[in-house]
């Protein structure tokens, strides 16, 4: 909280907190988290004693760098009640300065004497402790302090970092009465800390310049002090005739930096471009001030530089030294410097004494030319190597994270990238809604452990699938509540307060030497997806701020990929739901075939595959499979439109080639509509393939036509498998091209297998091999349709399908001949009564006497119409199947229409009677004419 209505008044909130009441939302997040930690640690607001130590270095690097800055601050605040404190990285106060010198005598020792430790675990919420805990600039006002002793003060504190390592080495804190509050104070304390950090950097640069000076002096002494003879010490650019390209420089700097990390003599061969080679020689060097470092030189071992170039490039040692020092001064902020002819700089390397090394003698004996690469301190080299490796890890992350559109897999890729190069263990917790492809309204309530990955499998983190419940004040909860990252640098020395509620679980983790952690939220496009936690155990160095920034960058990249996967999962789920809702939910009742089906969606996106089984008149059945080009919601929606259209066209009793022609015309129209809407970003329809078959169990003939679709597989009753060579036909959507039909006789218990190309096709599959697999899977004629369907999916379908698979298996049946009655008639009205009599007798034979009356009336009307209005040949057929089917065919293509007859009309009621007596009736066209049919339920009587 801090300031309300212009007054600093966190007192009431603090009182409510100490009473155990909720103050969330009324107190600033960092302050509330610190209060919680203080309470968990068992600290008391009345506590006044703090640890004191006199075991600190009053002349440390930090103190020397800070003293001039502290002097300036003391002068600036002269006469005021401002006090300035300098503390080390553990919270121990090293120096205090007061604007009013007498103030030191009036304050208690805990506020005026160096040596007291203000770490949060001892002092509770205070400026120094909070800056160390939050690792950033913090302000604490009055009653925001946890301890009673500090209630009358305010303070602003910020960490001081070593710019090489990024580690926090101290804290600068301004303490002042609350009335001194000024918006400029945070800016001032930050600038003062930056000045101290620059002076720490200058100390390092001065040491490196001393190392370089020692190295150059040693070279001069090795030449007997004759500068002119030192011409063989040149820069790398001249050493290679100016041929060092950017890649070569990066390779040499990277290898030289690694050599600096170890203060030992070494020689390493490095291959460069264009067949050249360089030997890097590293030697320890110690400056006159006792600073130990390493010098790295290069000796060209590939193609030698031109003689005329060597003759023209012999700078004196003093000239080289001045160039090197100038370059060092220009690059003081770098942890190491490249020393080339035009810009020699400092970095690792240099002989430890004034004597030449074995490498010196060898190169000089052979006349080889040497060039200075780097000179610097081993610790600085380690920081440079670590920085380069962090950059390499970021570059690698861009290719390793997000290779799939699977949420869980993407989260695991984050962990696999970070282990072991950043962390030893990584856990990723995602909201349950995110795993389902949705946005989570409350991630805290449904956080699930999604990934646990590390260098060992036995570390006792909660397992995958565990629902994570977070306590207030934990790093995970703080990330959920908006903090960009939480770093815990020392879990072993002092168990953090937030671990205390789950201390048994925490002890199991700490037993595996886990000593530091980073917790980062997974945030993408403003949506909080979950949390990633990084733990370190094997690396003795704890996580630092540089590691935190790297973890945040990795998490940000992973979060974006996870969000992409989440959005894809949502769309995939919607498309799959739409696809499944548009496919048949159940197969219709029919007796022509035994049917089984299977639909397998693609992993990469739902396509437009579909199948259908449509009962037709005369016990026939239509079988249909199709595949819309494309994936996603658009393909699924288009599939639904085509399937409905195909069913409607089938209800019109169209022949297979005519049905495909109508679907082709429909798709052309839809494509035009999409083209007209393309300005709105709509996806155009490319086309579709389709196979349509009509099987008649009375004749055992199957009529098929296909539009660019794979041919079906046919399993004969003896088990032989063939792929009928049907006319291919063009894919739907091209428009104007004809389709052809083919008729195949299917003996009873034959199996017809229709499928989409996702079953046998694919970029990485040989279709001939897949068809052979299909042939072997089908070569079992004794199987049921369902068993055949299952066997095909197991044997042929890809494990990770890149396209949808629709499979339809139909095992044929026939209508026994004794259940079919046929009469051919001449166009004579007097024969109608003969047909009625014959039909009545046949119904009696079938045991359907109760249907005789209805059948007589229907046949009388249908035959009379055929005789009066049709043409020869006229045929009557009765079929006893699941229903009683009455059919009358003639050679005319004119079909009657049902109409409502007026009371004065003498005719027009025949079809009305047929419609009333039957459960369905209709007309279908044949090459010879038409068939008028009517079905009567067997239980209609």
PDB file of N, CA and C in Angstrom, residues 392-402 410-423 426 453 534 554:
ATOM      1  N   UNK A 392      24.105 -19.129 -26.708  1.00  0.00           N
ATOM      2  CA  UNK A 392      23.959 -20.346 -27.502  1.00  0.00           C
ATOM      3  C   UNK A 392      22.691 -21.096 -27.109  1.00  0.00           C
ATOM      4  N   UNK A 393      22.403 -21.121 -25.810  1.00  0.00           N
ATOM      5  CA  UNK A 393      21.200 -21.804 -25.349  1.00  0.00           C
ATOM      6  C   UNK A 393      19.948 -21.114 -25.882  1.00  0.00           C
ATOM      7  N   UNK A 394      19.947 -19.790 -25.894  1.00  0.00           N
ATOM      8  CA  UNK A 394      18.804 -19.064 -26.454  1.00  0.00           C
ATOM      9  C   UNK A 394      18.630 -19.379 -27.931  1.00  0.00           C
ATOM     10  N   UNK A 395      19.750 -19.414 -28.651  1.00  0.00           N
ATOM     11  CA  UNK A 395      19.664 -19.732 -30.076  1.00  0.00           C
ATOM     12  C   UNK A 395      19.125 -21.145 -30.282  1.00  0.00           C
ATOM     13  N   UNK A 396      19.578 -22.065 -29.458  1.00  0.00           N
ATOM     14  CA  UNK A 396      19.107 -23.446 -29.575  1.00  0.00           C
ATOM     15  C   UNK A 396      17.636 -23.561 -29.210  1.00  0.00           C
ATOM     16  N   UNK A 397      17.215 -22.767 -28.237  1.00  0.00           N
ATOM     17  CA  UNK A 397      15.809 -22.827 -27.807  1.00  0.00           C
ATOM     18  C   UNK A 397      14.860 -22.472 -28.944  1.00  0.00           C
ATOM     19  N   UNK A 398      15.292 -21.585 -29.827  1.00  0.00           N
ATOM     20  CA  UNK A 398      14.405 -21.176 -30.919  1.00  0.00           C
ATOM     21  C   UNK A 398      14.104 -22.320 -31.866  1.00  0.00           C
ATOM     22  N   UNK A 399      14.948 -23.344 -31.883  1.00  0.00           N
ATOM     23  CA  UNK A 399      14.707 -24.490 -32.764  1.00  0.00           C
ATOM     24  C   UNK A 399      14.180 -25.701 -32.015  1.00  0.00           C
ATOM     25  N   UNK A 400      14.426 -25.770 -30.709  1.00  0.00           N
ATOM     26  CA  UNK A 400      14.016 -26.957 -29.956  1.00  0.00           C
ATOM     27  C   UNK A 400      12.643 -26.837 -29.326  1.00  0.00           C
ATOM     28  N   UNK A 401      12.218 -25.616 -29.027  1.00  0.00           N
ATOM     29  CA  UNK A 401      10.926 -25.423 -28.358  1.00  0.00           C
ATOM     30  C   UNK A 401       9.875 -25.079 -29.395  1.00  0.00           C
ATOM     31  N   UNK A 402       8.775 -25.818 -29.376  1.00  0.00           N
ATOM     32  CA  UNK A 402       7.681 -25.525 -30.294  1.00  0.00           C
ATOM     33  C   UNK A 402       7.733 -26.320 -31.581  1.00  0.00           C
ATOM     34  N   UNK A 410       5.271 -29.396 -25.858  1.00  0.00           N
ATOM     35  CA  UNK A 410       5.977 -28.115 -25.893  1.00  0.00           C
ATOM     36  C   UNK A 410       6.515 -27.761 -24.513  1.00  0.00           C
ATOM     37  N   UNK A 411       5.726 -28.005 -23.481  1.00  0.00           N
ATOM     38  CA  UNK A 411       6.207 -27.753 -22.122  1.00  0.00           C
ATOM     39  C   UNK A 411       7.413 -28.637 -21.803  1.00  0.00           C
ATOM     40  N   UNK A 412       7.392 -29.864 -22.271  1.00  0.00           N
ATOM     41  CA  UNK A 412       8.531 -30.750 -22.011  1.00  0.00           C
ATOM     42  C   UNK A 412       9.758 -30.293 -22.785  1.00  0.00           C
ATOM     43  N   UNK A 413       9.567 -29.752 -23.979  1.00  0.00           N
ATOM     44  CA  UNK A 413      10.703 -29.247 -24.742  1.00  0.00           C
ATOM     45  C   UNK A 413      11.394 -28.102 -24.014  1.00  0.00           C
ATOM     46  N   UNK A 414      10.631 -27.277 -23.308  1.00  0.00           N
ATOM     47  CA  UNK A 414      11.234 -26.230 -22.479  1.00  0.00           C
ATOM     48  C   UNK A 414      12.142 -26.860 -21.436  1.00  0.00           C
ATOM     49  N   UNK A 415      11.656 -27.885 -20.753  1.00  0.00           N
ATOM     50  CA  UNK A 415      12.459 -28.538 -19.712  1.00  0.00           C
ATOM     51  C   UNK A 415      13.684 -29.214 -20.310  1.00  0.00           C
ATOM     52  N   UNK A 416      13.528 -29.887 -21.430  1.00  0.00           N
ATOM     53  CA  UNK A 416      14.654 -30.587 -22.048  1.00  0.00           C
ATOM     54  C   UNK A 416      15.713 -29.610 -22.539  1.00  0.00           C
ATOM     55  N   UNK A 417      15.296 -28.422 -22.954  1.00  0.00           N
ATOM     56  CA  UNK A 417      16.261 -27.417 -23.398  1.00  0.00           C
ATOM     57  C   UNK A 417      17.060 -26.873 -22.217  1.00  0.00           C
ATOM     58  N   UNK A 418      16.406 -26.674 -21.085  1.00  0.00           N
ATOM     59  CA  UNK A 418      17.050 -26.057 -19.929  1.00  0.00           C
ATOM     60  C   UNK A 418      17.940 -27.016 -19.153  1.00  0.00           C
ATOM     61  N   UNK A 419      17.682 -28.308 -19.238  1.00  0.00           N
ATOM     62  CA  UNK A 419      18.453 -29.302 -18.475  1.00  0.00           C
ATOM     63  C   UNK A 419      19.462 -29.959 -19.413  1.00  0.00           C
ATOM     64  N   UNK A 420      20.754 -29.989 -19.042  1.00  0.00           N
ATOM     65  CA  UNK A 420      21.370 -29.506 -17.796  1.00  0.00           C
ATOM     66  C   UNK A 420      22.084 -28.176 -17.960  1.00  0.00           C
ATOM     67  N   UNK A 421      21.911 -27.493 -19.083  1.00  0.00           N
ATOM     68  CA  UNK A 421      22.744 -26.326 -19.372  1.00  0.00           C
ATOM     69  C   UNK A 421      22.364 -25.103 -18.552  1.00  0.00           C
ATOM     70  N   UNK A 422      21.141 -25.038 -18.084  1.00  0.00           N
ATOM     71  CA  UNK A 422      20.746 -23.952 -17.193  1.00  0.00           C
ATOM     72  C   UNK A 422      20.391 -24.482 -15.815  1.00  0.00           C
ATOM     73  N   UNK A 423      19.639 -25.541 -15.766  1.00  0.00           N
ATOM     74  CA  UNK A 423      19.151 -26.067 -14.491  1.00  0.00           C
ATOM     75  C   UNK A 423      19.355 -27.575 -14.456  1.00  0.00           C
ATOM     76  N   UNK A 426      13.668 -29.228 -13.811  1.00  0.00           N
ATOM     77  CA  UNK A 426      12.663 -28.264 -14.251  1.00  0.00           C
ATOM     78  C   UNK A 426      11.291 -28.888 -14.046  1.00  0.00           C
ATOM     79  N   UNK A 453      11.286 -32.923 -15.155  1.00  0.00           N
ATOM     80  CA  UNK A 453      12.437 -33.396 -15.931  1.00  0.00           C
ATOM     81  C   UNK A 453      13.710 -32.955 -15.238  1.00  0.00           C
ATOM     82  N   UNK A 534      12.804 -23.686 -12.181  1.00  0.00           N
ATOM     83  CA  UNK A 534      14.121 -24.206 -12.506  1.00  0.00           C
ATOM     84  C   UNK A 534      14.893 -24.401 -11.201  1.00  0.00           C
ATOM     85  N   UNK A 554      13.578 -17.946 -21.928  1.00  0.00           N
ATOM     86  CA  UNK A 554      13.162 -19.290 -22.318  1.00  0.00           C
ATOM     87  C   UNK A 554      11.680 -19.502 -22.048  1.00  0.00           C
TER      88      UNK A 554
END
